[in-house]
Amino acid sequence: MEDITATTENTTESVNFQSRINLEPLLESINNIKQELETVIVGQNKMIDQLLVAILSNGHVLLEGVPGVAKTITAKLLSKTLNIGFSRIQFTPDLMPSDILGTSVFDLKKSEFEFKKGPIFSNLILIDEINRAPAKTQAALFEVMEERQITIDGVTYVLDAPFLVIATQNPIEQEGTYRLPEAQLDRFLFKISIEYPKIEEEIMIIQREHSLQNHGKLDNIKTLLSSEEIKHYQTLVKQIIVEQNLLEYIAKIVINTRENAFLYLGASPRASIAILNAAKGFAAIRGRDFVTPEDIKEAAIPVLQHRVIVTPEREMEGITSIEIIKQILESVEIPR
């Protein structure tokens, strides 16, 4: 009888297992950052989660929304909570690659050229109105966004980690804008579409603005996370467990975009990797050291919506890439 009791106790202990990865410091940091952002940003909880997942997944973000929905202020607020370098670049039609990357300047004293680093040499880069710069300037971002390095005059400069680009664009105004190349879009982990606030949220925004009086929105934001902590958390997130059947689930979703009759262009293997990394990030901010199908589904739309192209016929019917991705997620069998 004693042996049976002991066995039962051991079984109970084994069922109440602890997380294999200690995510408590990460969760505490994430919740603190959320609280700081939510003192200014109203009703954009999903966007805040996606931005935090992008940081943990070491990925870039494209924020799309009409003017005045807090795209730029969100990026600035996020940078204020992180103890890392911040740089803002305003994209314009006359912006040259050297304005971003830097240029070699002749030093008369040394009688040699010296490289002057551009604003891209920082940790968190806010690119405002990214679609206002022409293709030549867009191409200057290809290497730095993918490889975190810059090659100029045959010399390669490796950027300090962490390195994250948050770019904004206005989907309505098309005059003086350039469509982003597919190769550029593919380098963004997420495309986040920001909608107008609801009436209750609008009222709260007005109330908060009124209560500020002479104070700025960023005045009371605390710095909470160092670059070393960010790099540590990014390493932890990579260790999140993903079962083999979930890896196959990701592959089936992405392959379905290539075979879908409504899509002119499907997603690349880079999209599969992006869903994997983002799903790990969503699992981490939910306090789990393993990925579930729900994490993958949550990651799929922001990862895929800018990587696929709807056929002209379906586009004329008003069908969006988000609607097609949702149909794909419903049609692919969820692993059990």
Tab-separated table of C-alpha atoms in Angstrom:
chain	number	residue	atom	x	y	z
A	1	MET	CA	0.000	0.000	0.000
A	2	GLU	CA	2.865	2.339	0.823
A	3	ASP	CA	4.488	1.563	-2.550
A	4	ILE	CA	1.291	2.519	-4.394
A	5	THR	CA	1.043	5.818	-2.476
A	6	ALA	CA	4.674	6.677	-3.234
A	7	THR	CA	4.130	5.910	-6.922
A	8	THR	CA	1.072	8.171	-7.015
A	9	GLU	CA	3.008	11.031	-5.394
A	10	ASN	CA	5.856	10.654	-7.915
A	11	THR	CA	3.371	10.663	-10.793
A	12	THR	CA	1.753	13.846	-9.488
A	13	GLU	CA	5.151	15.536	-9.209
A	14	SER	CA	6.041	14.555	-12.778
A	15	VAL	CA	2.738	15.975	-14.115
A	16	ASN	CA	3.323	19.353	-12.408
A	17	PHE	CA	6.537	19.928	-14.311
A	18	GLN	CA	8.157	23.333	-14.471
A	19	SER	CA	9.058	25.207	-17.632
A	20	ARG	CA	12.280	23.868	-19.124
A	21	ILE	CA	13.394	27.410	-19.956
A	22	ASN	CA	13.248	30.117	-17.292
A	23	LEU	CA	11.045	32.746	-18.956
A	24	GLU	CA	10.057	34.654	-15.796
A	25	PRO	CA	12.586	37.544	-16.225
A	26	LEU	CA	11.567	37.840	-19.888
A	27	LEU	CA	7.864	37.919	-19.024
A	28	GLU	CA	8.424	40.527	-16.317
A	29	SER	CA	10.370	42.755	-18.735
A	30	ILE	CA	7.747	42.362	-21.485
A	31	ASN	CA	4.878	43.209	-19.112
A	32	ASN	CA	6.742	46.269	-17.807
A	33	ILE	CA	7.342	47.536	-21.354
A	34	LYS	CA	3.671	46.964	-22.197
A	35	GLN	CA	2.604	49.008	-19.182
A	36	GLU	CA	4.885	51.880	-20.210
A	37	LEU	CA	3.630	51.880	-23.816
A	38	GLU	CA	-0.002	51.650	-22.767
A	39	THR	CA	0.321	54.862	-20.733
A	40	VAL	CA	0.431	56.649	-24.107
A	41	ILE	CA	-0.825	54.201	-26.768
A	42	VAL	CA	-4.535	53.399	-26.517
A	43	GLY	CA	-6.207	50.252	-27.857
A	44	GLN	CA	-3.316	48.867	-29.908
A	45	ASN	CA	-2.527	45.814	-27.750
A	46	LYS	CA	-2.146	43.503	-30.742
A	47	MET	CA	0.328	45.869	-32.411
A	48	ILE	CA	2.351	46.193	-29.177
A	49	ASP	CA	2.515	42.385	-28.849
A	50	GLN	CA	3.705	42.067	-32.439
A	51	LEU	CA	6.391	44.718	-31.958
A	52	LEU	CA	7.688	42.958	-28.846
A	53	VAL	CA	7.681	39.608	-30.655
A	54	ALA	CA	9.673	41.216	-33.483
A	55	ILE	CA	12.326	42.360	-31.005
A	56	LEU	CA	12.519	38.900	-29.409
A	57	SER	CA	12.656	37.280	-32.866
A	58	ASN	CA	15.301	39.755	-34.095
A	59	GLY	CA	13.113	40.866	-37.010
A	60	HIS	CA	12.178	44.116	-38.752
A	61	VAL	CA	8.674	45.630	-38.813
A	62	LEU	CA	6.700	47.567	-41.414
A	63	LEU	CA	3.939	49.692	-39.834
A	64	GLU	CA	1.208	50.656	-42.277
A	65	GLY	CA	-1.563	53.098	-41.465
A	66	VAL	CA	-3.054	56.457	-42.346
A	67	PRO	CA	-1.475	59.593	-40.826
A	68	GLY	CA	-2.214	60.199	-37.163
A	69	VAL	CA	-2.672	56.623	-35.886
A	70	ALA	CA	0.510	56.740	-33.730
A	71	LYS	CA	2.934	54.861	-36.010
A	72	THR	CA	5.905	57.142	-35.384
A	73	ILE	CA	5.167	57.842	-31.717
A	74	THR	CA	4.936	54.090	-31.045
A	75	ALA	CA	8.425	53.519	-32.448
A	76	LYS	CA	9.794	56.442	-30.420
A	77	LEU	CA	8.094	55.191	-27.256
A	78	LEU	CA	9.511	51.714	-27.776
A	79	SER	CA	13.006	53.128	-28.222
A	80	LYS	CA	12.611	55.097	-24.978
A	81	THR	CA	11.914	51.894	-22.991
A	82	LEU	CA	15.079	50.278	-24.401
A	83	ASN	CA	18.559	51.394	-23.391
A	84	ILE	CA	19.922	51.155	-26.933
A	85	GLY	CA	20.906	53.529	-29.727
A	86	PHE	CA	18.041	55.153	-31.655
A	87	SER	CA	18.120	56.818	-35.047
A	88	ARG	CA	15.327	58.331	-37.146
A	89	ILE	CA	15.579	58.678	-40.932
A	90	GLN	CA	12.971	60.636	-42.881
A	91	PHE	CA	12.725	59.141	-46.376
A	92	THR	CA	12.215	61.604	-49.230
A	93	PRO	CA	12.393	61.279	-53.056
A	94	ASP	CA	15.831	62.973	-53.171
A	95	LEU	CA	17.394	60.828	-50.413
A	96	MET	CA	20.619	59.133	-51.540
A	97	PRO	CA	22.127	55.827	-50.272
A	98	SER	CA	25.059	57.750	-48.763
A	99	ASP	CA	22.575	59.763	-46.658
A	100	ILE	CA	21.665	56.494	-44.940
A	101	LEU	CA	24.826	54.408	-44.948
A	102	GLY	CA	27.489	57.095	-44.736
A	103	THR	CA	30.233	58.291	-47.051
A	104	SER	CA	34.008	58.581	-47.336
A	105	VAL	CA	35.341	62.083	-46.651
A	106	PHE	CA	38.871	63.229	-47.462
A	107	ASP	CA	40.807	64.195	-44.318
A	108	LEU	CA	43.277	66.966	-45.232
A	109	LYS	CA	45.348	66.454	-42.076
A	110	LYS	CA	45.872	62.738	-42.671
A	111	SER	CA	45.766	63.007	-46.491
A	112	GLU	CA	43.441	60.003	-46.666
A	113	PHE	CA	39.758	59.193	-46.919
A	114	GLU	CA	37.873	58.571	-43.693
A	115	PHE	CA	34.491	56.839	-43.549
A	116	LYS	CA	31.789	58.877	-41.818
A	117	LYS	CA	29.044	56.565	-40.570
A	118	GLY	CA	25.450	57.332	-41.509
A	119	PRO	CA	22.347	57.186	-39.275
A	120	ILE	CA	21.853	53.478	-40.029
A	121	PHE	CA	24.698	52.768	-37.575
A	122	SER	CA	22.498	52.420	-34.512
A	123	ASN	CA	20.363	49.760	-32.802
A	124	LEU	CA	16.758	50.787	-33.383
A	125	ILE	CA	16.157	52.582	-36.680
A	126	LEU	CA	12.904	54.396	-37.378
A	127	ILE	CA	12.415	54.923	-41.121
A	128	ASP	CA	9.552	57.352	-41.619
A	129	GLU	CA	7.565	57.116	-44.888
A	130	ILE	CA	9.776	54.367	-46.316
A	131	ASN	CA	7.863	54.308	-49.609
A	132	ARG	CA	8.883	57.891	-50.457
A	133	ALA	CA	12.442	56.961	-51.454
A	134	PRO	CA	13.267	55.611	-54.955
A	135	ALA	CA	14.560	52.098	-55.767
A	136	LYS	CA	18.241	53.108	-55.560
A	137	THR	CA	17.864	54.195	-51.950
A	138	GLN	CA	15.697	51.180	-51.097
A	139	ALA	CA	18.438	48.888	-52.437
A	140	ALA	CA	20.867	50.413	-49.932
A	141	LEU	CA	18.864	48.724	-47.168
A	142	PHE	CA	18.987	45.191	-48.616
A	143	GLU	CA	22.315	44.120	-47.155
A	144	VAL	CA	21.988	45.853	-43.791
A	145	MET	CA	18.489	44.496	-43.099
A	146	GLU	CA	19.345	40.921	-44.048
A	147	GLU	CA	22.947	40.534	-42.907
A	148	ARG	CA	23.290	43.315	-40.308
A	149	GLN	CA	26.354	44.616	-42.115
A	150	ILE	CA	27.293	47.275	-44.677
A	151	THR	CA	29.897	47.041	-47.442
A	152	ILE	CA	31.277	50.349	-48.726
A	153	ASP	CA	34.397	50.824	-50.864
A	154	GLY	CA	35.247	47.156	-50.377
A	155	VAL	CA	35.182	47.399	-46.579
A	156	THR	CA	32.544	45.542	-44.534
A	157	TYR	CA	31.212	47.130	-41.354
A	158	VAL	CA	29.298	44.837	-38.979
A	159	LEU	CA	26.545	46.598	-37.024
A	160	ASP	CA	26.174	46.229	-33.274
A	161	ALA	CA	23.432	43.940	-32.006
A	162	PRO	CA	20.573	44.280	-31.481
A	163	PHE	CA	19.630	45.844	-34.827
A	164	LEU	CA	15.962	46.469	-35.624
A	165	VAL	CA	14.312	48.522	-38.363
A	166	ILE	CA	10.796	49.885	-37.821
A	167	ALA	CA	9.506	51.486	-41.014
A	168	THR	CA	6.244	53.372	-41.529
A	169	GLN	CA	4.209	53.951	-44.645
A	170	ASN	CA	0.887	55.534	-45.596
A	171	PRO	CA	-1.274	53.215	-47.765
A	172	ILE	CA	-3.597	55.972	-48.958
A	173	GLU	CA	-1.433	58.742	-50.390
A	174	GLN	CA	0.282	57.539	-53.584
A	175	GLU	CA	1.605	60.822	-55.024
A	176	GLY	CA	5.381	61.020	-54.655
A	177	THR	CA	5.674	57.436	-53.420
A	178	TYR	CA	7.371	54.322	-54.791
A	179	ARG	CA	6.135	50.776	-54.330
A	180	LEU	CA	8.565	48.799	-52.189
A	181	PRO	CA	10.446	46.095	-54.128
A	182	GLU	CA	9.475	42.507	-53.288
A	183	ALA	CA	13.038	41.857	-52.107
A	184	GLN	CA	12.652	44.729	-49.640
A	185	LEU	CA	9.243	43.613	-48.365
A	186	ASP	CA	10.570	40.084	-47.848
A	187	ARG	CA	13.126	41.423	-45.368
A	188	PHE	CA	10.435	42.581	-42.950
A	189	LEU	CA	9.416	39.958	-40.403
A	190	PHE	CA	5.998	41.601	-39.911
A	191	LYS	CA	3.748	43.988	-41.728
A	192	ILE	CA	1.401	45.461	-39.120
A	193	SER	CA	-1.719	47.251	-40.358
A	194	ILE	CA	-2.975	49.867	-37.897
A	195	GLU	CA	-6.685	50.685	-37.956
A	196	TYR	CA	-8.586	53.718	-36.670
A	197	PRO	CA	-9.459	53.571	-32.938
A	198	LYS	CA	-12.971	52.801	-31.707
A	199	ILE	CA	-15.120	55.558	-30.164
A	200	GLU	CA	-14.196	54.630	-26.568
A	201	GLU	CA	-10.500	54.601	-27.480
A	202	GLU	CA	-10.806	57.926	-29.321
A	203	ILE	CA	-12.337	59.528	-26.239
A	204	MET	CA	-9.524	58.150	-24.054
A	205	ILE	CA	-6.895	59.513	-26.484
A	206	ILE	CA	-8.455	62.987	-26.276
A	207	GLN	CA	-8.687	62.804	-22.473
A	208	ARG	CA	-5.027	61.815	-22.133
A	209	GLU	CA	-3.923	64.586	-24.482
A	210	HIS	CA	-5.941	67.110	-22.464
A	211	SER	CA	-4.452	65.914	-19.160
A	212	LEU	CA	-0.871	66.278	-20.435
A	213	GLN	CA	-1.072	70.082	-20.383
A	214	ASN	CA	2.545	71.247	-20.866
A	215	HIS	CA	4.112	67.778	-20.520
A	216	GLY	CA	5.385	65.726	-23.465
A	217	LYS	CA	4.180	62.197	-24.231
A	218	LEU	CA	7.652	60.745	-23.733
A	219	ASP	CA	8.575	62.606	-20.548
A	220	ASN	CA	7.592	59.924	-18.036
A	221	ILE	CA	8.558	56.810	-20.021
A	222	LYS	CA	11.054	54.636	-18.127
A	223	THR	CA	14.046	52.855	-19.650
A	224	LEU	CA	13.620	49.186	-18.776
A	225	LEU	CA	15.751	46.939	-20.967
A	226	SER	CA	19.463	46.989	-21.875
A	227	SER	CA	21.030	45.714	-25.088
A	228	GLU	CA	22.600	42.792	-23.204
A	229	GLU	CA	19.205	41.757	-21.821
A	230	ILE	CA	17.642	41.963	-25.286
A	231	LYS	CA	20.367	39.735	-26.754
A	232	HIS	CA	19.933	37.278	-23.860
A	233	TYR	CA	16.161	37.105	-24.387
A	234	GLN	CA	16.641	36.630	-28.140
A	235	THR	CA	18.882	33.646	-27.356
A	236	LEU	CA	16.244	32.223	-24.980
A	237	VAL	CA	13.495	32.536	-27.603
A	238	LYS	CA	15.552	30.543	-30.107
A	239	GLN	CA	15.500	27.655	-27.615
A	240	ILE	CA	11.681	27.478	-27.535
A	241	ILE	CA	10.627	23.902	-28.363
A	242	VAL	CA	8.840	23.172	-31.657
A	243	GLU	CA	7.554	19.664	-32.401
A	244	GLN	CA	8.221	18.077	-35.802
A	245	ASN	CA	4.521	18.026	-36.748
A	246	LEU	CA	4.370	21.816	-36.177
A	247	LEU	CA	7.355	22.342	-38.478
A	248	GLU	CA	5.442	20.384	-41.119
A	249	TYR	CA	2.347	22.518	-40.390
A	250	ILE	CA	4.331	25.702	-41.137
A	251	ALA	CA	5.657	24.197	-44.382
A	252	LYS	CA	2.145	23.205	-45.527
A	253	ILE	CA	0.813	26.737	-44.902
A	254	VAL	CA	3.613	28.359	-46.900
A	255	ILE	CA	3.477	25.834	-49.759
A	256	ASN	CA	-0.293	26.397	-49.952
A	257	THR	CA	0.363	30.070	-50.739
A	258	ARG	CA	2.395	28.984	-53.784
A	259	GLU	CA	-0.345	26.656	-55.022
A	260	ASN	CA	-3.296	28.957	-54.295
A	261	ALA	CA	-5.224	30.012	-57.415
A	262	PHE	CA	-6.027	33.408	-55.875
A	263	LEU	CA	-2.352	34.322	-55.424
A	264	TYR	CA	-0.055	35.455	-58.231
A	265	LEU	CA	3.022	35.142	-55.987
A	266	GLY	CA	3.400	32.824	-52.999
A	267	ALA	CA	5.708	33.042	-50.001
A	268	SER	CA	9.376	32.025	-50.015
A	269	PRO	CA	11.271	29.735	-47.591
A	270	ARG	CA	12.279	32.922	-45.769
A	271	ALA	CA	8.603	33.249	-44.840
A	272	SER	CA	8.633	29.731	-43.338
A	273	ILE	CA	11.589	30.683	-41.155
A	274	ALA	CA	9.876	33.962	-40.227
A	275	ILE	CA	6.719	32.113	-39.085
A	276	LEU	CA	8.870	29.728	-37.042
A	277	ASN	CA	10.770	32.546	-35.304
A	278	ALA	CA	7.650	34.654	-34.741
A	279	ALA	CA	5.712	31.674	-33.335
A	280	LYS	CA	8.521	31.149	-30.812
A	281	GLY	CA	8.226	34.823	-29.859
A	282	PHE	CA	4.461	34.574	-29.342
A	283	ALA	CA	4.953	31.456	-27.210
A	284	ALA	CA	7.546	33.288	-25.088
A	285	ILE	CA	5.364	36.339	-24.351
A	286	ARG	CA	2.564	33.931	-23.366
A	287	GLY	CA	4.925	32.290	-20.850
A	288	ARG	CA	5.363	28.984	-22.687
A	289	ASP	CA	8.601	27.258	-23.658
A	290	PHE	CA	6.881	25.380	-26.486
A	291	VAL	CA	5.021	26.454	-29.645
A	292	THR	CA	1.352	25.600	-30.263
A	293	PRO	CA	-0.660	25.723	-33.526
A	294	GLU	CA	-2.311	28.916	-32.199
A	295	ASP	CA	1.117	30.634	-32.068
A	296	ILE	CA	1.712	29.695	-35.695
A	297	LYS	CA	-1.712	30.970	-36.774
A	298	GLU	CA	-1.144	34.228	-34.867
A	299	ALA	CA	2.191	34.698	-36.645
A	300	ALA	CA	0.996	33.721	-40.125
A	301	ILE	CA	-0.975	36.824	-41.135
A	302	PRO	CA	1.570	39.552	-40.192
A	303	VAL	CA	4.362	37.400	-41.669
A	304	LEU	CA	2.635	36.498	-44.949
A	305	GLN	CA	0.365	39.417	-45.875
A	306	HIS	CA	3.151	41.495	-47.479
A	307	ARG	CA	4.964	38.519	-49.017
A	308	VAL	CA	2.157	37.313	-51.294
A	309	ILE	CA	0.531	39.038	-54.273
A	310	VAL	CA	-3.175	38.655	-55.048
A	311	THR	CA	-4.070	37.959	-58.693
A	312	PRO	CA	-5.380	41.054	-60.535
A	313	GLU	CA	-8.813	39.426	-61.004
A	314	ARG	CA	-9.284	38.789	-57.297
A	315	GLU	CA	-7.857	42.182	-56.403
A	316	MET	CA	-10.482	43.839	-58.619
A	317	GLU	CA	-13.118	41.889	-56.688
A	318	GLY	CA	-11.822	43.465	-53.473
A	319	ILE	CA	-10.285	40.289	-52.052
A	320	THR	CA	-7.252	41.025	-49.862
A	321	SER	CA	-4.192	38.946	-49.045
A	322	ILE	CA	-5.337	38.740	-45.406
A	323	GLU	CA	-8.632	37.097	-46.428
A	324	ILE	CA	-6.802	34.538	-48.579
A	325	ILE	CA	-4.314	33.728	-45.804
A	326	LYS	CA	-7.217	33.190	-43.392
A	327	GLN	CA	-8.780	30.766	-45.905
A	328	ILE	CA	-5.479	28.905	-46.153
A	329	LEU	CA	-5.209	28.637	-42.349
A	330	GLU	CA	-8.727	27.197	-42.247
A	331	SER	CA	-8.013	24.679	-45.008
A	332	VAL	CA	-4.683	23.296	-43.674
A	333	GLU	CA	-5.251	20.581	-41.095
A	334	ILE	CA	-4.098	21.511	-37.594
A	335	PRO	CA	-1.728	18.932	-36.049
A	336	ARG	CA	-3.070	17.018	-33.059
